[in-house]
Amino acid sequence: MAPSAARWNHVWVGTETGILKGVNLQRKQASNFTAAGQPRREEAVSALCWGAGGETQILVGCADRKVRHFNTEEGTFQGQRHCPGGEGSFRGLAQADGTLITCVDSGILRVWRDDDKEASSDPLLELRVGPGVCRMRQDPAQPHIVATGGKENALKVWDLQGSEEPVFRAKNVRNDWLDLRVPIWDQDIQFLPGSQKLITCTGYHQVRVYDPASPQRRPVLETTYGEYPLTAMTLTPGDNSVIVGNTHGQLAEIDFRQGRLLGCLKGLAGSVRGLQCHPSKPLLASCGLDRVLRIHRIRNPRGLEHKVYLKSRLNCLLLSGRDTWEDEPQEPQEINKVPSEDTETDELWASLEAAAKRKLPDQNQTQGALQTKQRKKKQQKSISP
Amino acid sequence: MAKASEKNGSSGKKSLKRKAATKEPQEAAVAEDGATERGAQPPKAAAFPPGFSISEIKNKQRRHLMFTRWKQQQRKEKLAAKKKLKKEREALGDKAPPKPIPKTIDNQRVYDETVVDPNDEEVAYDEATDEFASYFNRQTSPKILITTSDRPHGRTVRLCEQLSTVIPDSHVYYRRGLALKKIIPQCISRDFTDLIVINEDRKTPNGLILSHLPNGPTAHFKMSSVRLRKEIKRRGKDPTEHVPEIILNNFTTRLGHSIGRMFASLFPHDPQFIGRQVATFHNQRDYIFFRFHRYIFKSEKKVGIQELGPRFTLKLRSLQKGTFDSKYGEYEWVHKPREMDTSRRKFHL
């Protein structure tokens, strides 16, 4: 059941224990996938990205400097690639035209041929980005453009097909009111679709917008949020806003046109490590050190949709961008195809039907490993006088 | 009118009032022969007609009297019901249904999905390879540094001294205004495994920072109800140098497990049972009670205990990954009162 159902998982989460978890929000199941069958801390997932061919392959960057290929259709790891060079864990992983782009902590950015072979061939391209990199992000519109930034490592935009010099190198803001140099700590970068602009969030709780098209290399807009380092950021679909998360688990939606705070999202208790918005639906997936994956609804109304307890600390996540989240209609076909698994699927159907009957008066979703905010709210309402 | 005054006059005495009450409907009926309606009795005169509540009586003394009378009756009924139930139970003997369990907040605790299942492999692996693994694998033994916030007052200093007698292999150092971030690398180079900082406010200790040293988590607690040795009544003599046993009660959730392991890693592995000393960290409703006792078994089932050392209560405020860095560190768990304390039956440890 698990291998064929892996394709229907909505969210893929990488953990510190080396387990890749696939969460199906419709069926409310979380399943573990490991390369070696056992969790291993040396394989702690530090970066995740979609592989070639739509959303059928995931590239998992692990702490032992290997990039493993995971096939979502089969639900198995199908090969790995050792990417040596530099020190530290992967800070960015991207895939472009049959090549793999990796960037590590010490600032070595390498482009590898995507051979799927164990033998580590020499990289096609190597760039030294500068030490202390915190994030490398690929432009979704132009796969050969990447941006890097980190601690005392200003934002740089690189063209992998161009020269060895960055296309855009950001300049630090002016000295502050005490005439002291403002420190730099770019924690996350996002490319704005439809223009050349970039947005970064920093460890000094600033959100900055850069425009390479404008003559100034300094940020075009700067706002601050909170008092704690911002660790993750994602763009919201449609709106001119970003959602940032900090080390205290506070999520905020910030409008980057005006630079004001639109609203906050509650629920997280630990540092936010991964954030991603769905491209069309108003859903936000967040994961963090408190070992819980949360799906929030960003607007009308803003609130928590799903909460899944996954037992290890979560490092990064990938939200599937597909529009249809229901996968139930596929089930009957599977039953017909695999008669030997009839008893299992019959039991599954029986339990599903029983759950549906039980829940008809409530018109709520089925119970299971997940809790939904509505049910908790109802419980709370019933308990409190 | 005369009868009304009669009623008021007798309102002081309960027995008379009772007779008056029984007489009232009759008197009212008699008085109302010439009065308005026959069927409707005046509400105040009748005993307990429907739709009437004692709070509608405007006269305070009378109202109070009616209320006390009502209360006595309620108490009587309750006592009678209890007696009856007891009789029935005795009559049934073995076949009596089990006594109903009273509801307490601990009973009604909201189901917490993070409660650790002992058979869970993933959590077991996580714990086997976390920052305390070297302690639990017996590769390191604890060495604790106890210090305070800057310029501590008497209570805090004495608490530190007493804590150092409770925790073996611990050293108390005066803070001298040093920054924790500078103390920590020095501690690591001198092989300390844990750092305890007792924070003080207005001459009383009110906070505890417990940082596991090489790169381990830092827990920040609120400390309350601190009792030094001299303030504990009927205490035993000072604790000896024996390594105490540890009791960790009720740390059920994943967060509770992490904190429990943190406490366990403060003490050396092998307790010396000769010393008969035990340190208890009891978690109830997210408050952790620390007690230090000496026990003696009088027989197989009877134990005598003497409370020895200091006693305090802790409440977890935050658990930060990495050593102490409150501004730039990443937090694993932060207590947010407005989000987490909305239900009286939800606990996190």
Short mmCIF file of C-alpha atoms in Angstrom, two decimals, chain B:
data_model
loop_
_atom_site.label_atom_id
_atom_site.label_comp_id
_atom_site.label_asym_id
_atom_site.label_seq_id
_atom_site.Cartn_x
_atom_site.Cartn_y
_atom_site.Cartn_z
CA MET B 1 -52.69 42.80 58.68
CA ALA B 2 -52.53 41.43 62.17
CA LYS B 3 -51.66 38.09 60.76
CA ALA B 4 -48.92 39.62 58.63
CA SER B 5 -47.36 41.23 61.69
CA GLU B 6 -47.68 37.93 63.44
CA LYS B 7 -45.68 36.38 60.65
CA ASN B 8 -43.01 39.03 60.85
CA GLY B 9 -42.83 38.74 64.59
CA SER B 10 -42.22 35.05 64.47
CA SER B 11 -39.61 35.32 61.74
CA GLY B 12 -36.80 35.34 64.29
CA LYS B 13 -37.44 31.80 65.50
CA LYS B 14 -37.02 28.98 63.08
CA SER B 15 -39.33 26.48 64.69
CA LEU B 16 -42.10 28.99 64.95
CA LYS B 17 -41.34 30.00 61.42
CA ARG B 18 -41.67 26.42 60.31
CA LYS B 19 -45.03 26.08 61.91
CA ALA B 20 -45.89 29.45 60.52
CA ALA B 21 -44.83 28.20 57.11
CA THR B 22 -47.09 25.24 57.29
CA LYS B 23 -49.79 27.42 58.60
CA GLU B 24 -49.16 30.12 56.04
CA PRO B 25 -50.95 28.53 53.14
CA GLN B 26 -53.89 27.87 55.38
CA GLU B 27 -53.81 31.38 56.75
CA ALA B 28 -53.34 32.80 53.31
CA ALA B 29 -56.22 30.78 52.06
CA VAL B 30 -58.32 31.97 54.97
CA ALA B 31 -57.21 35.55 54.52
CA GLU B 32 -57.87 35.43 50.86
CA ASP B 33 -61.40 34.34 51.16
CA GLY B 34 -62.35 37.85 50.76
CA ALA B 35 -59.24 38.72 48.73
CA THR B 36 -58.70 38.72 44.98
CA GLU B 37 -58.14 35.31 43.34
CA ARG B 38 -58.92 32.09 44.96
CA GLY B 39 -56.81 29.79 42.88
CA ALA B 40 -53.61 31.89 42.81
CA GLN B 41 -51.77 31.84 46.08
CA PRO B 42 -49.54 34.79 46.94
CA PRO B 43 -46.03 33.53 46.08
CA LYS B 44 -44.30 34.60 49.26
CA ALA B 45 -46.78 32.96 51.57
CA ALA B 46 -46.76 29.46 49.99
CA ALA B 47 -44.10 26.85 50.79
CA PHE B 48 -42.43 26.10 47.44
CA PRO B 49 -44.59 26.88 44.46
CA PRO B 50 -43.00 26.45 41.07
CA GLY B 51 -41.15 29.33 39.48
CA PHE B 52 -40.22 30.94 42.80
CA SER B 53 -36.66 31.50 43.93
CA ILE B 54 -35.42 32.62 47.28
CA SER B 55 -33.58 35.53 45.69
CA GLU B 56 -36.89 37.19 44.88
CA ILE B 57 -37.60 37.92 48.56
CA LYS B 58 -36.82 41.55 49.08
CA ASN B 59 -36.45 41.39 52.85
CA LYS B 60 -32.82 40.55 53.59
CA GLN B 61 -33.32 38.91 56.94
CA ARG B 62 -36.10 36.73 55.69
CA ARG B 63 -34.21 35.89 52.57
CA HIS B 64 -31.20 34.88 54.60
CA LEU B 65 -33.34 32.77 56.82
CA MET B 66 -35.01 31.00 53.93
CA PHE B 67 -31.63 30.37 52.41
CA THR B 68 -30.12 28.88 55.55
CA ARG B 69 -33.17 26.70 55.91
CA TRP B 70 -32.85 25.57 52.33
CA LYS B 71 -29.17 24.84 52.80
CA GLN B 72 -29.79 22.75 55.88
CA GLN B 73 -32.35 20.79 54.00
CA GLN B 74 -29.92 20.22 51.13
CA ARG B 75 -27.29 19.00 53.54
CA LYS B 76 -29.71 16.64 55.16
CA GLU B 77 -30.77 15.24 51.84
CA LYS B 78 -27.17 14.77 50.80
CA LEU B 79 -26.32 12.97 54.01
CA ALA B 80 -29.36 10.77 53.64
CA ALA B 81 -28.42 9.93 50.07
CA LYS B 82 -24.87 9.03 51.10
CA LYS B 83 -26.11 6.79 53.87
CA LYS B 84 -28.49 5.09 51.53
CA LEU B 85 -25.75 4.51 48.97
CA LYS B 86 -23.47 3.13 51.63
CA LYS B 87 -26.16 0.76 52.82
CA GLU B 88 -26.81 -0.44 49.31
CA ARG B 89 -23.11 -1.05 48.75
CA GLU B 90 -22.85 -3.03 51.95
CA ALA B 91 -25.95 -4.96 51.09
CA LEU B 92 -24.60 -5.85 47.66
CA GLY B 93 -21.21 -6.70 49.05
CA ASP B 94 -19.03 -8.09 46.28
CA LYS B 95 -21.54 -7.40 43.56
CA ALA B 96 -21.51 -3.67 44.23
CA PRO B 97 -20.52 -1.58 41.19
CA PRO B 98 -17.08 0.02 41.50
CA LYS B 99 -16.93 3.44 43.03
CA PRO B 100 -17.03 6.23 40.46
CA ILE B 101 -13.67 7.96 40.05
CA PRO B 102 -13.81 11.68 40.78
CA LYS B 103 -12.81 13.94 37.93
CA THR B 104 -9.58 15.81 38.47
CA ILE B 105 -7.69 18.03 36.10
CA ASP B 106 -5.00 15.39 35.81
CA ASN B 107 -7.65 12.83 34.90
CA GLN B 108 -9.18 15.09 32.32
CA ARG B 109 -5.91 15.88 30.62
CA VAL B 110 -6.34 16.53 26.91
CA TYR B 111 -4.93 13.74 24.76
CA ASP B 112 -1.40 14.69 23.80
CA GLU B 113 -0.13 13.09 20.63
CA THR B 114 3.47 13.74 21.59
CA VAL B 115 3.33 11.28 24.50
CA VAL B 116 6.19 8.90 23.94
CA ASP B 117 5.32 5.29 23.29
CA PRO B 118 7.96 3.03 24.85
CA ASN B 119 8.01 0.86 21.73
CA ASP B 120 8.52 3.70 19.34
CA GLU B 121 11.68 3.06 17.37
CA GLU B 122 12.08 6.46 15.86
CA VAL B 123 11.93 8.21 19.20
CA ALA B 124 14.21 5.57 20.67
CA TYR B 125 16.75 6.21 17.93
CA ASP B 126 16.39 9.96 18.36
CA GLU B 127 17.09 9.65 22.05
CA ALA B 128 19.91 7.20 21.59
CA THR B 129 21.75 9.63 19.36
CA ASP B 130 20.90 12.99 20.87
CA GLU B 131 23.18 15.29 22.81
CA PHE B 132 22.90 13.22 25.99
CA ALA B 133 23.93 10.02 24.29
CA SER B 134 27.47 10.31 25.57
CA TYR B 135 26.21 10.47 29.12
CA PHE B 136 23.79 7.59 28.75
CA ASN B 137 26.42 5.49 27.02
CA ARG B 138 28.66 6.07 30.00
CA GLN B 139 31.32 7.81 28.02
CA THR B 140 31.28 10.96 30.09
CA SER B 141 30.48 11.61 33.68
CA PRO B 142 28.96 14.87 34.73
CA LYS B 143 30.88 17.84 36.03
CA ILE B 144 28.67 20.76 36.89
CA LEU B 145 29.41 24.44 37.24
CA ILE B 146 26.95 26.34 39.39
CA THR B 147 26.86 30.08 39.28
CA THR B 148 24.41 32.89 39.72
CA SER B 149 23.49 36.12 38.09
CA ASP B 150 25.72 39.03 38.94
CA ARG B 151 26.04 40.22 42.54
CA PRO B 152 23.89 37.59 44.25
CA HIS B 153 22.37 38.08 47.65
CA GLY B 154 22.43 35.75 50.66
CA ARG B 155 19.59 33.41 49.76
CA THR B 156 20.90 32.73 46.31
CA VAL B 157 24.41 32.13 47.53
CA ARG B 158 23.18 29.70 50.15
CA LEU B 159 21.00 27.95 47.60
CA CYS B 160 24.01 27.47 45.36
CA GLU B 161 26.03 26.03 48.21
CA GLN B 162 23.25 23.63 49.14
CA LEU B 163 22.74 22.62 45.54
CA SER B 164 26.39 21.80 45.26
CA THR B 165 26.08 19.41 48.19
CA VAL B 166 23.10 17.78 46.53
CA ILE B 167 24.72 17.38 43.10
CA PRO B 168 27.97 15.47 43.28
CA ASP B 169 31.00 16.81 41.42
CA SER B 170 29.66 20.32 41.19
CA HIS B 171 31.57 23.52 41.70
CA VAL B 172 30.22 26.89 42.68
CA TYR B 173 31.87 29.93 41.19
CA TYR B 174 31.15 33.57 41.78
CA ARG B 175 29.89 35.24 38.66
CA ARG B 176 31.92 38.44 38.67
CA GLY B 177 29.84 39.98 35.95
CA LEU B 178 31.19 37.71 33.23
CA ALA B 179 29.20 37.09 30.09
CA LEU B 180 27.83 33.58 29.80
CA LYS B 181 28.95 33.34 26.22
CA LYS B 182 32.50 33.83 27.40
CA ILE B 183 32.18 31.46 30.33
CA ILE B 184 30.90 28.63 28.16
CA PRO B 185 33.99 28.09 25.98
CA GLN B 186 36.12 28.11 29.11
CA CYS B 187 33.88 25.53 30.74
CA ILE B 188 34.08 23.35 27.68
CA SER B 189 37.85 23.50 27.69
CA ARG B 190 37.88 22.48 31.33
CA ASP B 191 35.62 19.48 30.67
CA PHE B 192 32.53 20.69 32.40
CA THR B 193 29.40 18.94 31.15
CA ASP B 194 26.68 21.21 32.50
CA LEU B 195 26.25 24.77 33.55
CA ILE B 196 23.62 25.89 36.04
CA VAL B 197 22.93 29.58 36.42
CA ILE B 198 20.57 30.64 39.16
CA ASN B 199 19.01 33.94 38.37
CA GLU B 200 18.09 36.27 41.15
CA ASP B 201 15.64 39.07 41.40
CA ARG B 202 15.14 41.27 44.45
CA LYS B 203 17.20 39.06 46.70
CA THR B 204 15.37 35.84 45.89
CA PRO B 205 16.29 33.24 43.30
CA ASN B 206 13.64 33.13 40.59
CA GLY B 207 15.13 31.48 37.54
CA LEU B 208 17.34 28.62 36.53
CA ILE B 209 19.25 28.17 33.32
CA LEU B 210 20.52 24.68 32.71
CA SER B 211 22.86 24.32 29.79
CA HIS B 212 24.35 21.05 28.69
CA LEU B 213 27.79 21.85 27.63
CA PRO B 214 29.54 20.61 24.62
CA ASN B 215 26.73 21.77 22.34
CA GLY B 216 23.67 20.63 24.13
CA PRO B 217 20.31 22.16 24.76
CA THR B 218 19.72 24.97 27.18
CA ALA B 219 16.63 24.98 29.32
CA HIS B 220 15.35 28.08 30.99
CA PHE B 221 13.10 27.61 34.01
CA LYS B 222 11.14 29.83 36.31
CA MET B 223 11.96 28.92 39.89
CA SER B 224 9.55 29.47 42.71
CA SER B 225 8.87 28.27 46.24
CA VAL B 226 12.53 28.05 47.16
CA ARG B 227 13.09 26.68 50.64
CA LEU B 228 16.59 26.52 52.03
CA ARG B 229 17.60 23.87 54.50
CA LYS B 230 16.93 25.88 57.59
CA GLU B 231 13.43 26.70 56.40
CA ILE B 232 12.42 23.07 56.05
CA LYS B 233 10.61 21.72 59.07
CA ARG B 234 11.49 18.32 60.53
CA ARG B 235 14.45 17.91 58.27
CA GLY B 236 17.26 15.46 58.64
CA LYS B 237 20.93 16.15 59.09
CA ASP B 238 22.99 17.48 56.22
CA PRO B 239 23.39 15.24 53.18
CA THR B 240 26.50 13.11 52.94
CA GLU B 241 28.86 12.77 50.02
CA HIS B 242 27.16 9.68 48.64
CA VAL B 243 25.82 9.79 45.12
CA PRO B 244 22.03 10.02 45.36
CA GLU B 245 19.46 8.10 43.39
CA ILE B 246 17.25 9.96 41.00
CA ILE B 247 13.52 9.76 40.55
CA LEU B 248 11.97 11.36 37.47
CA ASN B 249 8.20 11.29 37.66
CA ASN B 250 5.68 11.89 34.98
CA PHE B 251 7.82 13.14 32.10
CA THR B 252 5.65 11.59 29.44
CA THR B 253 5.72 13.76 26.34
CA ARG B 254 8.63 14.15 23.97
CA LEU B 255 9.49 17.50 25.48
CA GLY B 256 9.18 15.96 28.91
CA HIS B 257 11.58 13.24 27.89
CA SER B 258 14.17 15.77 26.79
CA ILE B 259 13.92 17.67 30.04
CA GLY B 260 13.95 14.48 32.06
CA ARG B 261 17.12 13.38 30.35
CA MET B 262 18.64 16.77 31.03
CA PHE B 263 18.01 16.34 34.72
CA ALA B 264 19.26 12.80 34.71
CA SER B 265 22.51 13.83 33.09
CA LEU B 266 23.32 16.09 36.02
CA PHE B 267 23.99 13.17 38.35
CA PRO B 268 26.62 10.42 38.13
CA HIS B 269 25.47 7.11 36.76
CA ASP B 270 25.83 4.79 39.69
CA PRO B 271 23.98 5.79 42.80
CA GLN B 272 25.44 4.68 46.11
CA PHE B 273 22.59 2.95 47.82
CA ILE B 274 24.49 3.00 51.10
CA GLY B 275 23.83 6.70 51.30
CA ARG B 276 20.06 6.16 51.06
CA GLN B 277 19.63 9.56 49.49
CA VAL B 278 17.29 10.30 46.66
CA ALA B 279 16.67 13.39 44.54
CA THR B 280 13.22 13.59 43.02
CA PHE B 281 12.05 15.61 40.04
CA HIS B 282 8.31 15.24 40.03
CA ASN B 283 6.37 16.74 37.16
CA GLN B 284 2.76 17.54 37.72
CA ARG B 285 0.77 19.85 35.50
CA ASP B 286 3.94 21.27 33.94
CA TYR B 287 5.43 22.19 37.30
CA ILE B 288 8.55 20.26 38.30
CA PHE B 289 9.00 19.78 42.02
CA PHE B 290 12.51 19.13 43.25
CA ARG B 291 12.93 17.37 46.57
CA PHE B 292 15.89 15.72 48.25
CA HIS B 293 15.24 13.02 50.83
CA ARG B 294 16.94 10.39 52.87
CA TYR B 295 14.93 7.20 53.17
CA ILE B 296 15.08 4.17 55.38
CA PHE B 297 13.13 0.98 55.00
CA LYS B 298 11.61 0.02 58.31
CA SER B 299 10.16 -3.13 56.88
CA GLU B 300 9.51 -4.38 53.40
CA LYS B 301 6.61 -2.07 52.83
CA LYS B 302 7.14 0.76 55.27
CA VAL B 303 9.57 3.56 54.50
CA GLY B 304 10.53 6.50 56.58
CA ILE B 305 11.77 9.59 54.81
CA GLN B 306 13.47 12.73 55.99
CA GLU B 307 13.63 15.74 53.80
CA LEU B 308 17.15 17.05 53.58
CA GLY B 309 18.19 19.53 51.09
CA PRO B 310 16.74 22.53 49.38
CA ARG B 311 13.37 22.37 47.78
CA PHE B 312 12.10 24.34 44.82
CA THR B 313 9.58 24.31 42.00
CA LEU B 314 10.49 24.80 38.37
CA LYS B 315 8.43 25.67 35.35
CA LEU B 316 9.92 25.38 31.89
CA ARG B 317 9.99 28.58 29.91
CA SER B 318 12.02 27.61 26.90
CA LEU B 319 14.25 24.90 25.54
CA GLN B 320 16.90 26.17 23.20
CA LYS B 321 18.96 24.05 20.89
CA GLY B 322 22.65 24.72 21.35
CA THR B 323 24.39 26.38 24.25
CA PHE B 324 23.17 29.54 25.81
CA ASP B 325 22.37 32.13 23.18
CA SER B 326 19.07 33.71 23.92
CA LYS B 327 19.17 36.24 21.10
CA TYR B 328 20.39 34.23 18.15
CA GLY B 329 19.81 30.68 19.26
CA GLU B 330 17.18 28.45 17.79
CA TYR B 331 14.47 27.40 20.15
CA GLU B 332 13.03 23.94 20.25
CA TRP B 333 10.17 24.97 22.47
CA VAL B 334 9.08 28.31 23.75
CA HIS B 335 6.30 28.75 26.25
CA LYS B 336 3.74 31.16 24.83
CA PRO B 337 1.11 31.82 27.46
CA ARG B 338 -1.56 33.24 25.20
CA GLU B 339 -1.40 30.34 22.79
CA MET B 340 -0.54 27.42 25.02
CA ASP B 341 -2.34 28.19 28.25
CA THR B 342 -5.83 28.49 26.83
CA SER B 343 -7.01 25.16 28.16
CA ARG B 344 -6.80 24.20 31.81
CA ARG B 345 -6.46 20.58 30.84
CA LYS B 346 -3.61 20.79 28.40
CA PHE B 347 -0.06 20.27 29.58
CA HIS B 348 3.15 20.16 27.62
CA LEU B 349 5.54 18.25 29.80
#
